């Protein structure tokens, strides 16, 4: 049996150091999430995050350059989780209603189950819209939605409609509902998911019907 004192074991010390680094990073991210949710990205400062984390400014700068890098890492984690949830929901769908309603429900429930995340997204709508416009962070989320819509249309599950336009309006509707959910906890995610599914199915059918009529008229 090895009776060496683990405090002098370099492997044990390395493990302790790595664990401390992980804990420090997690503490800073958790503090950033609370600060951004409570006062918003624009008003937040590194000092606010440091104070909330209980760590020193020097420790903060060992892990992050500024508040922007904290926000980006938080959003990377949120978007990564969200991508997995909505893709699974769409992948399990057997009809157009399931494709839309289940994905919207997974989207809404993720934030309803984590009120601080809901507040974070709601309070920082302008920043998030800027990230969308710049093509950062959420581009994969949009690309996956567009690809899934294309496959659903190709398979006949959904009527043909402009994929890029549908991606824009579906994402916009989802984020707007989140903002309203943050203001009104009585909003029911399932009811909203079903409403949006019915709305988009009806709209897509109308768009497809109009395109069919225009094609037929052009061929005469």
mmCIF file with all atom_site columns, C-alpha atoms in Angstrom:
data_model
loop_
_atom_site.group_PDB
_atom_site.id
_atom_site.type_symbol
_atom_site.label_atom_id
_atom_site.label_alt_id
_atom_site.label_comp_id
_atom_site.label_asym_id
_atom_site.label_entity_id
_atom_site.label_seq_id
_atom_site.pdbx_PDB_ins_code
_atom_site.Cartn_x
_atom_site.Cartn_y
_atom_site.Cartn_z
_atom_site.occupancy
_atom_site.B_iso_or_equiv
_atom_site.pdbx_formal_charge
_atom_site.auth_seq_id
_atom_site.auth_comp_id
_atom_site.auth_asym_id
_atom_site.auth_atom_id
_atom_site.pdbx_PDB_model_num
ATOM 1   C CA . UNK A 1 1   ? 0.000   0.000  0.000   1.00 0.00 ? 1   UNK A CA 1
ATOM 2   C CA . UNK A 1 2   ? 1.346   3.456  -0.940  1.00 0.00 ? 2   UNK A CA 1
ATOM 3   C CA . UNK A 1 3   ? 1.454   5.604  2.189   1.00 0.00 ? 3   UNK A CA 1
ATOM 4   C CA . UNK A 1 4   ? 2.841   8.728  0.530   1.00 0.00 ? 4   UNK A CA 1
ATOM 5   C CA . UNK A 1 5   ? 1.253   11.990 1.665   1.00 0.00 ? 5   UNK A CA 1
ATOM 6   C CA . UNK A 1 6   ? -0.939  13.055 -1.249  1.00 0.00 ? 6   UNK A CA 1
ATOM 7   C CA . UNK A 1 7   ? -0.049  16.711 -0.573  1.00 0.00 ? 7   UNK A CA 1
ATOM 8   C CA . UNK A 1 8   ? 3.479   15.906 -1.815  1.00 0.00 ? 8   UNK A CA 1
ATOM 9   C CA . UNK A 1 9   ? 2.321   13.765 -4.717  1.00 0.00 ? 9   UNK A CA 1
ATOM 10  C CA . UNK A 1 10  ? 2.722   15.846 -7.916  1.00 0.00 ? 10  UNK A CA 1
ATOM 11  C CA . UNK A 1 11  ? -0.104  13.941 -9.620  1.00 0.00 ? 11  UNK A CA 1
ATOM 12  C CA . UNK A 1 12  ? -2.480  14.622 -6.736  1.00 0.00 ? 12  UNK A CA 1
ATOM 13  C CA . UNK A 1 13  ? -1.446  18.288 -6.694  1.00 0.00 ? 13  UNK A CA 1
ATOM 14  C CA . UNK A 1 14  ? -2.024  18.555 -10.435 1.00 0.00 ? 14  UNK A CA 1
ATOM 15  C CA . UNK A 1 15  ? -5.485  17.089 -10.006 1.00 0.00 ? 15  UNK A CA 1
ATOM 16  C CA . UNK A 1 16  ? -6.282  19.588 -7.259  1.00 0.00 ? 16  UNK A CA 1
ATOM 17  C CA . UNK A 1 17  ? -5.053  22.488 -9.387  1.00 0.00 ? 17  UNK A CA 1
ATOM 18  C CA . UNK A 1 18  ? -7.137  21.410 -12.373 1.00 0.00 ? 18  UNK A CA 1
ATOM 19  C CA . UNK A 1 19  ? -10.193 21.001 -10.160 1.00 0.00 ? 19  UNK A CA 1
ATOM 20  C CA . UNK A 1 20  ? -9.657  24.490 -8.750  1.00 0.00 ? 20  UNK A CA 1
ATOM 21  C CA . UNK A 1 21  ? -9.414  25.912 -12.276 1.00 0.00 ? 21  UNK A CA 1
ATOM 22  C CA . UNK A 1 22  ? -12.672 24.238 -13.244 1.00 0.00 ? 22  UNK A CA 1
ATOM 23  C CA . UNK A 1 23  ? -14.391 25.539 -10.123 1.00 0.00 ? 23  UNK A CA 1
ATOM 24  C CA . UNK A 1 24  ? -13.095 29.075 -10.651 1.00 0.00 ? 24  UNK A CA 1
ATOM 25  C CA . UNK A 1 25  ? -14.246 29.126 -14.274 1.00 0.00 ? 25  UNK A CA 1
ATOM 26  C CA . UNK A 1 26  ? -17.655 27.777 -13.311 1.00 0.00 ? 26  UNK A CA 1
ATOM 27  C CA . UNK A 1 27  ? -17.959 30.363 -10.517 1.00 0.00 ? 27  UNK A CA 1
ATOM 28  C CA . UNK A 1 28  ? -17.205 33.194 -12.934 1.00 0.00 ? 28  UNK A CA 1
ATOM 29  C CA . UNK A 1 29  ? -19.656 31.898 -15.526 1.00 0.00 ? 29  UNK A CA 1
ATOM 30  C CA . UNK A 1 30  ? -22.381 31.434 -12.917 1.00 0.00 ? 30  UNK A CA 1
ATOM 31  C CA . UNK A 1 31  ? -21.731 34.958 -11.613 1.00 0.00 ? 31  UNK A CA 1
ATOM 32  C CA . UNK A 1 32  ? -21.826 36.337 -15.157 1.00 0.00 ? 32  UNK A CA 1
ATOM 33  C CA . UNK A 1 33  ? -25.129 34.617 -15.817 1.00 0.00 ? 33  UNK A CA 1
ATOM 34  C CA . UNK A 1 34  ? -26.651 36.123 -12.679 1.00 0.00 ? 34  UNK A CA 1
ATOM 35  C CA . UNK A 1 35  ? -25.336 39.615 -13.449 1.00 0.00 ? 35  UNK A CA 1
ATOM 36  C CA . UNK A 1 36  ? -26.417 39.583 -17.098 1.00 0.00 ? 36  UNK A CA 1
ATOM 37  C CA . UNK A 1 37  ? -29.847 38.296 -16.069 1.00 0.00 ? 37  UNK A CA 1
ATOM 38  C CA . UNK A 1 38  ? -30.282 40.891 -13.320 1.00 0.00 ? 38  UNK A CA 1
ATOM 39  C CA . UNK A 1 39  ? -28.956 44.103 -14.899 1.00 0.00 ? 39  UNK A CA 1
ATOM 40  C CA . UNK A 1 40  ? -28.283 43.230 -18.548 1.00 0.00 ? 40  UNK A CA 1
ATOM 41  C CA . UNK A 1 41  ? -25.143 42.944 -20.648 1.00 0.00 ? 41  UNK A CA 1
ATOM 42  C CA . UNK A 1 42  ? -24.836 46.654 -21.453 1.00 0.00 ? 42  UNK A CA 1
ATOM 43  C CA . UNK A 1 43  ? -24.997 47.761 -17.819 1.00 0.00 ? 43  UNK A CA 1
ATOM 44  C CA . UNK A 1 44  ? -22.800 44.945 -16.501 1.00 0.00 ? 44  UNK A CA 1
ATOM 45  C CA . UNK A 1 45  ? -19.105 45.419 -15.801 1.00 0.00 ? 45  UNK A CA 1
ATOM 46  C CA . UNK A 1 46  ? -16.256 43.059 -15.026 1.00 0.00 ? 46  UNK A CA 1
ATOM 47  C CA . UNK A 1 47  ? -16.303 44.480 -11.506 1.00 0.00 ? 47  UNK A CA 1
ATOM 48  C CA . UNK A 1 48  ? -19.926 43.351 -11.103 1.00 0.00 ? 48  UNK A CA 1
ATOM 49  C CA . UNK A 1 49  ? -19.050 39.820 -12.207 1.00 0.00 ? 49  UNK A CA 1
ATOM 50  C CA . UNK A 1 50  ? -15.986 39.674 -9.961  1.00 0.00 ? 50  UNK A CA 1
ATOM 51  C CA . UNK A 1 51  ? -17.992 40.880 -6.965  1.00 0.00 ? 51  UNK A CA 1
ATOM 52  C CA . UNK A 1 52  ? -20.740 38.326 -7.629  1.00 0.00 ? 52  UNK A CA 1
ATOM 53  C CA . UNK A 1 53  ? -18.226 35.481 -8.039  1.00 0.00 ? 53  UNK A CA 1
ATOM 54  C CA . UNK A 1 54  ? -16.434 36.164 -4.762  1.00 0.00 ? 54  UNK A CA 1
ATOM 55  C CA . UNK A 1 55  ? -13.084 35.813 -6.542  1.00 0.00 ? 55  UNK A CA 1
ATOM 56  C CA . UNK A 1 56  ? -10.367 38.390 -7.126  1.00 0.00 ? 56  UNK A CA 1
ATOM 57  C CA . UNK A 1 57  ? -9.994  40.523 -10.284 1.00 0.00 ? 57  UNK A CA 1
ATOM 58  C CA . UNK A 1 58  ? -6.694  38.760 -10.962 1.00 0.00 ? 58  UNK A CA 1
ATOM 59  C CA . UNK A 1 59  ? -8.412  35.375 -10.885 1.00 0.00 ? 59  UNK A CA 1
ATOM 60  C CA . UNK A 1 60  ? -11.061 36.640 -13.325 1.00 0.00 ? 60  UNK A CA 1
ATOM 61  C CA . UNK A 1 61  ? -8.431  37.737 -15.837 1.00 0.00 ? 61  UNK A CA 1
ATOM 62  C CA . UNK A 1 62  ? -6.719  34.361 -15.596 1.00 0.00 ? 62  UNK A CA 1
ATOM 63  C CA . UNK A 1 63  ? -9.761  32.903 -17.352 1.00 0.00 ? 63  UNK A CA 1
ATOM 64  C CA . UNK A 1 64  ? -11.489 35.682 -19.297 1.00 0.00 ? 64  UNK A CA 1
ATOM 65  C CA . UNK A 1 65  ? -10.409 38.821 -21.115 1.00 0.00 ? 65  UNK A CA 1
ATOM 66  C CA . UNK A 1 66  ? -13.556 40.853 -20.504 1.00 0.00 ? 66  UNK A CA 1
ATOM 67  C CA . UNK A 1 67  ? -17.309 40.607 -19.998 1.00 0.00 ? 67  UNK A CA 1
ATOM 68  C CA . UNK A 1 68  ? -17.798 39.859 -23.702 1.00 0.00 ? 68  UNK A CA 1
ATOM 69  C CA . UNK A 1 69  ? -15.841 36.610 -23.494 1.00 0.00 ? 69  UNK A CA 1
ATOM 70  C CA . UNK A 1 70  ? -17.891 35.578 -20.443 1.00 0.00 ? 70  UNK A CA 1
ATOM 71  C CA . UNK A 1 71  ? -21.122 36.300 -22.316 1.00 0.00 ? 71  UNK A CA 1
ATOM 72  C CA . UNK A 1 72  ? -19.928 34.434 -25.406 1.00 0.00 ? 72  UNK A CA 1
ATOM 73  C CA . UNK A 1 73  ? -19.008 31.339 -23.419 1.00 0.00 ? 73  UNK A CA 1
ATOM 74  C CA . UNK A 1 74  ? -22.363 31.408 -21.652 1.00 0.00 ? 74  UNK A CA 1
ATOM 75  C CA . UNK A 1 75  ? -24.180 31.699 -24.969 1.00 0.00 ? 75  UNK A CA 1
ATOM 76  C CA . UNK A 1 76  ? -22.095 28.911 -26.499 1.00 0.00 ? 76  UNK A CA 1
ATOM 77  C CA . UNK A 1 77  ? -23.232 26.621 -23.698 1.00 0.00 ? 77  UNK A CA 1
ATOM 78  C CA . UNK A 1 78  ? -26.872 27.710 -23.939 1.00 0.00 ? 78  UNK A CA 1
ATOM 79  C CA . UNK A 1 79  ? -26.988 27.394 -27.715 1.00 0.00 ? 79  UNK A CA 1
ATOM 80  C CA . UNK A 1 80  ? -25.227 24.025 -27.613 1.00 0.00 ? 80  UNK A CA 1
ATOM 81  C CA . UNK A 1 81  ? -27.813 22.672 -25.168 1.00 0.00 ? 81  UNK A CA 1
ATOM 82  C CA . UNK A 1 82  ? -30.657 24.196 -27.163 1.00 0.00 ? 82  UNK A CA 1
ATOM 83  C CA . UNK A 1 83  ? -29.416 22.734 -30.448 1.00 0.00 ? 83  UNK A CA 1
ATOM 84  C CA . UNK A 1 84  ? -29.422 19.245 -29.002 1.00 0.00 ? 84  UNK A CA 1
ATOM 85  C CA . UNK A 1 85  ? -32.921 19.580 -27.570 1.00 0.00 ? 85  UNK A CA 1
ATOM 86  C CA . UNK A 1 86  ? -34.663 20.990 -30.635 1.00 0.00 ? 86  UNK A CA 1
ATOM 87  C CA . UNK A 1 87  ? -32.884 18.702 -33.086 1.00 0.00 ? 87  UNK A CA 1
ATOM 88  C CA . UNK A 1 88  ? -33.974 15.649 -31.103 1.00 0.00 ? 88  UNK A CA 1
ATOM 89  C CA . UNK A 1 89  ? -37.530 16.976 -31.035 1.00 0.00 ? 89  UNK A CA 1
ATOM 90  C CA . UNK A 1 90  ? -37.598 17.573 -34.797 1.00 0.00 ? 90  UNK A CA 1
ATOM 91  C CA . UNK A 1 91  ? -35.863 14.273 -35.506 1.00 0.00 ? 91  UNK A CA 1
ATOM 92  C CA . UNK A 1 92  ? -38.535 12.309 -33.611 1.00 0.00 ? 92  UNK A CA 1
ATOM 93  C CA . UNK A 1 93  ? -41.421 14.007 -35.462 1.00 0.00 ? 93  UNK A CA 1
ATOM 94  C CA . UNK A 1 94  ? -43.660 11.926 -37.692 1.00 0.00 ? 94  UNK A CA 1
ATOM 95  C CA . UNK A 1 95  ? -45.740 14.771 -39.098 1.00 0.00 ? 95  UNK A CA 1
ATOM 96  C CA . UNK A 1 96  ? -45.631 18.534 -39.635 1.00 0.00 ? 96  UNK A CA 1
ATOM 97  C CA . UNK A 1 97  ? -47.350 19.293 -36.345 1.00 0.00 ? 97  UNK A CA 1
ATOM 98  C CA . UNK A 1 98  ? -44.817 17.274 -34.383 1.00 0.00 ? 98  UNK A CA 1
ATOM 99  C CA . UNK A 1 99  ? -41.920 18.817 -36.296 1.00 0.00 ? 99  UNK A CA 1
ATOM 100 C CA . UNK A 1 100 ? -42.997 22.326 -35.316 1.00 0.00 ? 100 UNK A CA 1
ATOM 101 C CA . UNK A 1 101 ? -44.828 21.943 -31.996 1.00 0.00 ? 101 UNK A CA 1
ATOM 102 C CA . UNK A 1 102 ? -42.345 19.556 -30.378 1.00 0.00 ? 102 UNK A CA 1
ATOM 103 C CA . UNK A 1 103 ? -39.384 21.734 -31.325 1.00 0.00 ? 103 UNK A CA 1
ATOM 104 C CA . UNK A 1 104 ? -41.043 24.904 -30.042 1.00 0.00 ? 104 UNK A CA 1
ATOM 105 C CA . UNK A 1 105 ? -42.029 23.095 -26.845 1.00 0.00 ? 105 UNK A CA 1
ATOM 106 C CA . UNK A 1 106 ? -38.460 21.865 -26.266 1.00 0.00 ? 106 UNK A CA 1
ATOM 107 C CA . UNK A 1 107 ? -37.252 25.425 -26.855 1.00 0.00 ? 107 UNK A CA 1
ATOM 108 C CA . UNK A 1 108 ? -39.730 27.002 -24.435 1.00 0.00 ? 108 UNK A CA 1
ATOM 109 C CA . UNK A 1 109 ? -39.373 24.339 -21.743 1.00 0.00 ? 109 UNK A CA 1
ATOM 110 C CA . UNK A 1 110 ? -35.596 24.658 -21.620 1.00 0.00 ? 110 UNK A CA 1
ATOM 111 C CA . UNK A 1 111 ? -35.978 28.252 -20.490 1.00 0.00 ? 111 UNK A CA 1
ATOM 112 C CA . UNK A 1 112 ? -39.124 27.765 -18.421 1.00 0.00 ? 112 UNK A CA 1
ATOM 113 C CA . UNK A 1 113 ? -37.244 25.120 -16.413 1.00 0.00 ? 113 UNK A CA 1
ATOM 114 C CA . UNK A 1 114 ? -34.339 27.548 -15.868 1.00 0.00 ? 114 UNK A CA 1
ATOM 115 C CA . UNK A 1 115 ? -35.836 30.934 -14.927 1.00 0.00 ? 115 UNK A CA 1
ATOM 116 C CA . UNK A 1 116 ? -32.466 32.667 -14.739 1.00 0.00 ? 116 UNK A CA 1
ATOM 117 C CA . UNK A 1 117 ? -31.730 31.695 -18.349 1.00 0.00 ? 117 UNK A CA 1
ATOM 118 C CA . UNK A 1 118 ? -35.150 32.973 -19.359 1.00 0.00 ? 118 UNK A CA 1
ATOM 119 C CA . UNK A 1 119 ? -34.411 36.304 -17.690 1.00 0.00 ? 119 UNK A CA 1
ATOM 120 C CA . UNK A 1 120 ? -30.972 36.401 -19.306 1.00 0.00 ? 120 UNK A CA 1
ATOM 121 C CA . UNK A 1 121 ? -32.391 35.962 -22.805 1.00 0.00 ? 121 UNK A CA 1
ATOM 122 C CA . UNK A 1 122 ? -35.285 38.336 -22.210 1.00 0.00 ? 122 UNK A CA 1
ATOM 123 C CA . UNK A 1 123 ? -33.166 41.132 -20.752 1.00 0.00 ? 123 UNK A CA 1
ATOM 124 C CA . UNK A 1 124 ? -30.535 40.904 -23.483 1.00 0.00 ? 124 UNK A CA 1
ATOM 125 C CA . UNK A 1 125 ? -32.702 40.747 -26.607 1.00 0.00 ? 125 UNK A CA 1
ATOM 126 C CA . UNK A 1 126 ? -30.836 43.586 -28.342 1.00 0.00 ? 126 UNK A CA 1
ATOM 127 C CA . UNK A 1 127 ? -27.450 41.944 -27.768 1.00 0.00 ? 127 UNK A CA 1
ATOM 128 C CA . UNK A 1 128 ? -28.730 38.588 -28.999 1.00 0.00 ? 128 UNK A CA 1
ATOM 129 C CA . UNK A 1 129 ? -30.229 40.165 -32.121 1.00 0.00 ? 129 UNK A CA 1
ATOM 130 C CA . UNK A 1 130 ? -26.847 41.715 -32.794 1.00 0.00 ? 130 UNK A CA 1
ATOM 131 C CA . UNK A 1 131 ? -25.178 38.330 -32.511 1.00 0.00 ? 131 UNK A CA 1
ATOM 132 C CA . UNK A 1 132 ? -27.726 36.934 -34.963 1.00 0.00 ? 132 UNK A CA 1
ATOM 133 C CA . UNK A 1 133 ? -27.064 39.787 -37.390 1.00 0.00 ? 133 UNK A CA 1
ATOM 134 C CA . UNK A 1 134 ? -23.305 39.275 -37.105 1.00 0.00 ? 134 UNK A CA 1
ATOM 135 C CA . UNK A 1 135 ? -23.662 35.549 -37.733 1.00 0.00 ? 135 UNK A CA 1
ATOM 136 C CA . UNK A 1 136 ? -22.023 34.667 -34.414 1.00 0.00 ? 136 UNK A CA 1
ATOM 137 C CA . UNK A 1 137 ? -22.918 31.935 -31.941 1.00 0.00 ? 137 UNK A CA 1
ATOM 138 C CA . UNK A 1 138 ? -26.386 31.081 -33.221 1.00 0.00 ? 138 UNK A CA 1
ATOM 139 C CA . UNK A 1 139 ? -25.527 30.569 -36.889 1.00 0.00 ? 139 UNK A CA 1
ATOM 140 C CA . UNK A 1 140 ? -25.405 26.788 -36.369 1.00 0.00 ? 140 UNK A CA 1
ATOM 141 C CA . UNK A 1 141 ? -28.857 26.878 -34.745 1.00 0.00 ? 141 UNK A CA 1
ATOM 142 C CA . UNK A 1 142 ? -30.270 28.672 -37.779 1.00 0.00 ? 142 UNK A CA 1
ATOM 143 C CA . UNK A 1 143 ? -28.427 26.443 -40.245 1.00 0.00 ? 143 UNK A CA 1
ATOM 144 C CA . UNK A 1 144 ? -29.734 23.284 -38.591 1.00 0.00 ? 144 UNK A CA 1
ATOM 145 C CA . UNK A 1 145 ? -33.302 24.594 -38.611 1.00 0.00 ? 145 UNK A CA 1
ATOM 146 C CA . UNK A 1 146 ? -32.974 25.459 -42.312 1.00 0.00 ? 146 UNK A CA 1
ATOM 147 C CA . UNK A 1 147 ? -31.541 22.011 -43.114 1.00 0.00 ? 147 UNK A CA 1
ATOM 148 C CA . UNK A 1 148 ? -34.295 20.234 -41.161 1.00 0.00 ? 148 UNK A CA 1
ATOM 149 C CA . UNK A 1 149 ? -36.979 22.321 -42.888 1.00 0.00 ? 149 UNK A CA 1
ATOM 150 C CA . UNK A 1 150 ? -35.502 21.468 -46.266 1.00 0.00 ? 150 UNK A CA 1
ATOM 151 C CA . UNK A 1 151 ? -35.534 17.753 -45.461 1.00 0.00 ? 151 UNK A CA 1
ATOM 152 C CA . UNK A 1 152 ? -39.110 17.934 -44.166 1.00 0.00 ? 152 UNK A CA 1
ATOM 153 C CA . UNK A 1 153 ? -40.220 19.660 -47.367 1.00 0.00 ? 153 UNK A CA 1
ATOM 154 C CA . UNK A 1 154 ? -38.307 17.233 -49.591 1.00 0.00 ? 154 UNK A CA 1
ATOM 155 C CA . UNK A 1 155 ? -39.926 14.276 -47.817 1.00 0.00 ? 155 UNK A CA 1
ATOM 156 C CA . UNK A 1 156 ? -43.407 15.706 -48.234 1.00 0.00 ? 156 UNK A CA 1
ATOM 157 C CA . UNK A 1 157 ? -43.900 16.121 -44.485 1.00 0.00 ? 157 UNK A CA 1
ATOM 158 C CA . UNK A 1 158 ? -44.321 19.868 -44.945 1.00 0.00 ? 158 UNK A CA 1
ATOM 159 C CA . UNK A 1 159 ? -45.461 22.010 -47.895 1.00 0.00 ? 159 UNK A CA 1
ATOM 160 C CA . UNK A 1 160 ? -42.845 23.859 -49.877 1.00 0.00 ? 160 UNK A CA 1
ATOM 161 C CA . UNK A 1 161 ? -42.076 27.404 -48.694 1.00 0.00 ? 161 UNK A CA 1
ATOM 162 C CA . UNK A 1 162 ? -38.997 29.684 -48.808 1.00 0.00 ? 162 UNK A CA 1
ATOM 163 C CA . UNK A 1 163 ? -36.679 28.018 -46.299 1.00 0.00 ? 163 UNK A CA 1
ATOM 164 C CA . UNK A 1 164 ? -34.635 31.061 -45.380 1.00 0.00 ? 164 UNK A CA 1
ATOM 165 C CA . UNK A 1 165 ? -37.720 33.164 -44.768 1.00 0.00 ? 165 UNK A CA 1
ATOM 166 C CA . UNK A 1 166 ? -39.286 30.432 -42.665 1.00 0.00 ? 166 UNK A CA 1
ATOM 167 C CA . UNK A 1 167 ? -36.097 30.172 -40.612 1.00 0.00 ? 167 UNK A CA 1
ATOM 168 C CA . UNK A 1 168 ? -36.151 33.898 -39.878 1.00 0.00 ? 168 UNK A CA 1
ATOM 169 C CA . UNK A 1 169 ? -39.798 34.085 -38.854 1.00 0.00 ? 169 UNK A CA 1
ATOM 170 C CA . UNK A 1 170 ? -39.772 30.876 -36.797 1.00 0.00 ? 170 UNK A CA 1
ATOM 171 C CA . UNK A 1 171 ? -36.714 31.978 -34.836 1.00 0.00 ? 171 UNK A CA 1
ATOM 172 C CA . UNK A 1 172 ? -38.141 35.469 -34.398 1.00 0.00 ? 172 UNK A CA 1
ATOM 173 C CA . UNK A 1 173 ? -41.462 34.126 -33.128 1.00 0.00 ? 173 UNK A CA 1
ATOM 174 C CA . UNK A 1 174 ? -39.719 31.777 -30.698 1.00 0.00 ? 174 UNK A CA 1
ATOM 175 C CA . UNK A 1 175 ? -37.551 34.499 -29.166 1.00 0.00 ? 175 UNK A CA 1
ATOM 176 C CA . UNK A 1 176 ? -40.467 36.931 -28.933 1.00 0.00 ? 176 UNK A CA 1
ATOM 177 C CA . UNK A 1 177 ? -42.530 34.348 -27.048 1.00 0.00 ? 177 UNK A CA 1
ATOM 178 C CA . UNK A 1 178 ? -39.600 33.850 -24.657 1.00 0.00 ? 178 UNK A CA 1
ATOM 179 C CA . UNK A 1 179 ? -39.555 37.594 -23.964 1.00 0.00 ? 179 UNK A CA 1
ATOM 180 C CA . UNK A 1 180 ? -43.268 37.496 -23.161 1.00 0.00 ? 180 UNK A CA 1
ATOM 181 C CA . UNK A 1 181 ? -42.830 34.394 -20.980 1.00 0.00 ? 181 UNK A CA 1
ATOM 182 C CA . UNK A 1 182 ? -40.316 36.298 -18.868 1.00 0.00 ? 182 UNK A CA 1
ATOM 183 C CA . UNK A 1 183 ? -42.956 38.978 -18.240 1.00 0.00 ? 183 UNK A CA 1
ATOM 184 C CA . UNK A 1 184 ? -45.912 36.647 -17.754 1.00 0.00 ? 184 UNK A CA 1
ATOM 185 C CA . UNK A 1 185 ? -45.299 33.307 -15.994 1.00 0.00 ? 185 UNK A CA 1
ATOM 186 C CA . UNK A 1 186 ? -48.879 32.280 -16.770 1.00 0.00 ? 186 UNK A CA 1
ATOM 187 C CA . UNK A 1 187 ? -48.058 31.766 -20.453 1.00 0.00 ? 187 UNK A CA 1
ATOM 188 C CA . UNK A 1 188 ? -48.293 28.018 -21.090 1.00 0.00 ? 188 UNK A CA 1
ATOM 189 C CA . UNK A 1 189 ? -45.462 26.632 -23.264 1.00 0.00 ? 189 UNK A CA 1
ATOM 190 C CA . UNK A 1 190 ? -47.568 23.785 -24.691 1.00 0.00 ? 190 UNK A CA 1
ATOM 191 C CA . UNK A 1 191 ? -50.369 26.135 -25.734 1.00 0.00 ? 191 UNK A CA 1
ATOM 192 C CA . UNK A 1 192 ? -47.900 28.478 -27.412 1.00 0.00 ? 192 UNK A CA 1
ATOM 193 C CA . UNK A 1 193 ? -46.098 25.590 -29.159 1.00 0.00 ? 193 UNK A CA 1
ATOM 194 C CA . UNK A 1 194 ? -49.380 24.284 -30.560 1.00 0.00 ? 194 UNK A CA 1
ATOM 195 C CA . UNK A 1 195 ? -50.477 27.788 -31.594 1.00 0.00 ? 195 UNK A CA 1
ATOM 196 C CA . UNK A 1 196 ? -47.242 28.445 -33.484 1.00 0.00 ? 196 UNK A CA 1
ATOM 197 C CA . UNK A 1 197 ? -47.376 25.022 -35.113 1.00 0.00 ? 197 UNK A CA 1
ATOM 198 C CA . UNK A 1 198 ? -50.926 25.646 -36.375 1.00 0.00 ? 198 UNK A CA 1
ATOM 199 C CA . UNK A 1 199 ? -50.022 29.162 -37.476 1.00 0.00 ? 199 UNK A CA 1
ATOM 200 C CA . UNK A 1 200 ? -46.978 28.114 -39.482 1.00 0.00 ? 200 UNK A CA 1
ATOM 201 C CA . UNK A 1 201 ? -48.612 25.023 -40.970 1.00 0.00 ? 201 UNK A CA 1
ATOM 202 C CA . UNK A 1 202 ? -51.511 27.104 -42.213 1.00 0.00 ? 202 UNK A CA 1
ATOM 203 C CA . UNK A 1 203 ? -49.223 29.805 -43.522 1.00 0.00 ? 203 UNK A CA 1
ATOM 204 C CA . UNK A 1 204 ? -46.942 27.368 -45.316 1.00 0.00 ? 204 UNK A CA 1
ATOM 205 C CA . UNK A 1 205 ? -49.914 25.638 -46.941 1.00 0.00 ? 205 UNK A CA 1
ATOM 206 C CA . UNK A 1 206 ? -51.167 28.995 -48.204 1.00 0.00 ? 206 UNK A CA 1
ATOM 207 C CA . UNK A 1 207 ? -47.715 29.935 -49.523 1.00 0.00 ? 207 UNK A CA 1
ATOM 208 C CA . UNK A 1 208 ? -47.401 26.566 -51.267 1.00 0.00 ? 208 UNK A CA 1
ATOM 209 C CA . UNK A 1 209 ? -50.890 26.940 -52.771 1.00 0.00 ? 209 UNK A CA 1
ATOM 210 C CA . UNK A 1 210 ? -50.139 30.413 -54.055 1.00 0.00 ? 210 UNK A CA 1
ATOM 211 C CA . UNK A 1 211 ? -46.887 29.228 -55.629 1.00 0.00 ? 211 UNK A CA 1
ATOM 212 C CA . UNK A 1 212 ? -48.737 26.352 -57.333 1.00 0.00 ? 212 UNK A CA 1
ATOM 213 C CA . UNK A 1 213 ? -51.323 28.718 -58.806 1.00 0.00 ? 213 UNK A CA 1
ATOM 214 C CA . UNK A 1 214 ? -48.634 31.143 -60.008 1.00 0.00 ? 214 UNK A CA 1
ATOM 215 C CA . UNK A 1 215 ? -46.688 28.284 -61.617 1.00 0.00 ? 215 UNK A CA 1
ATOM 216 C CA . UNK A 1 216 ? -49.800 27.002 -63.355 1.00 0.00 ? 216 UNK A CA 1
ATOM 217 C CA . UNK A 1 217 ? -50.680 30.481 -64.620 1.00 0.00 ? 217 UNK A CA 1
ATOM 218 C CA . UNK A 1 218 ? -47.178 31.037 -65.923 1.00 0.00 ? 218 UNK A CA 1
ATOM 219 C CA . UNK A 1 219 ? -47.315 27.775 -67.851 1.00 0.00 ? 219 UNK A CA 1
ATOM 220 C CA . UNK A 1 220 ? -50.434 28.705 -69.793 1.00 0.00 ? 220 UNK A CA 1
#
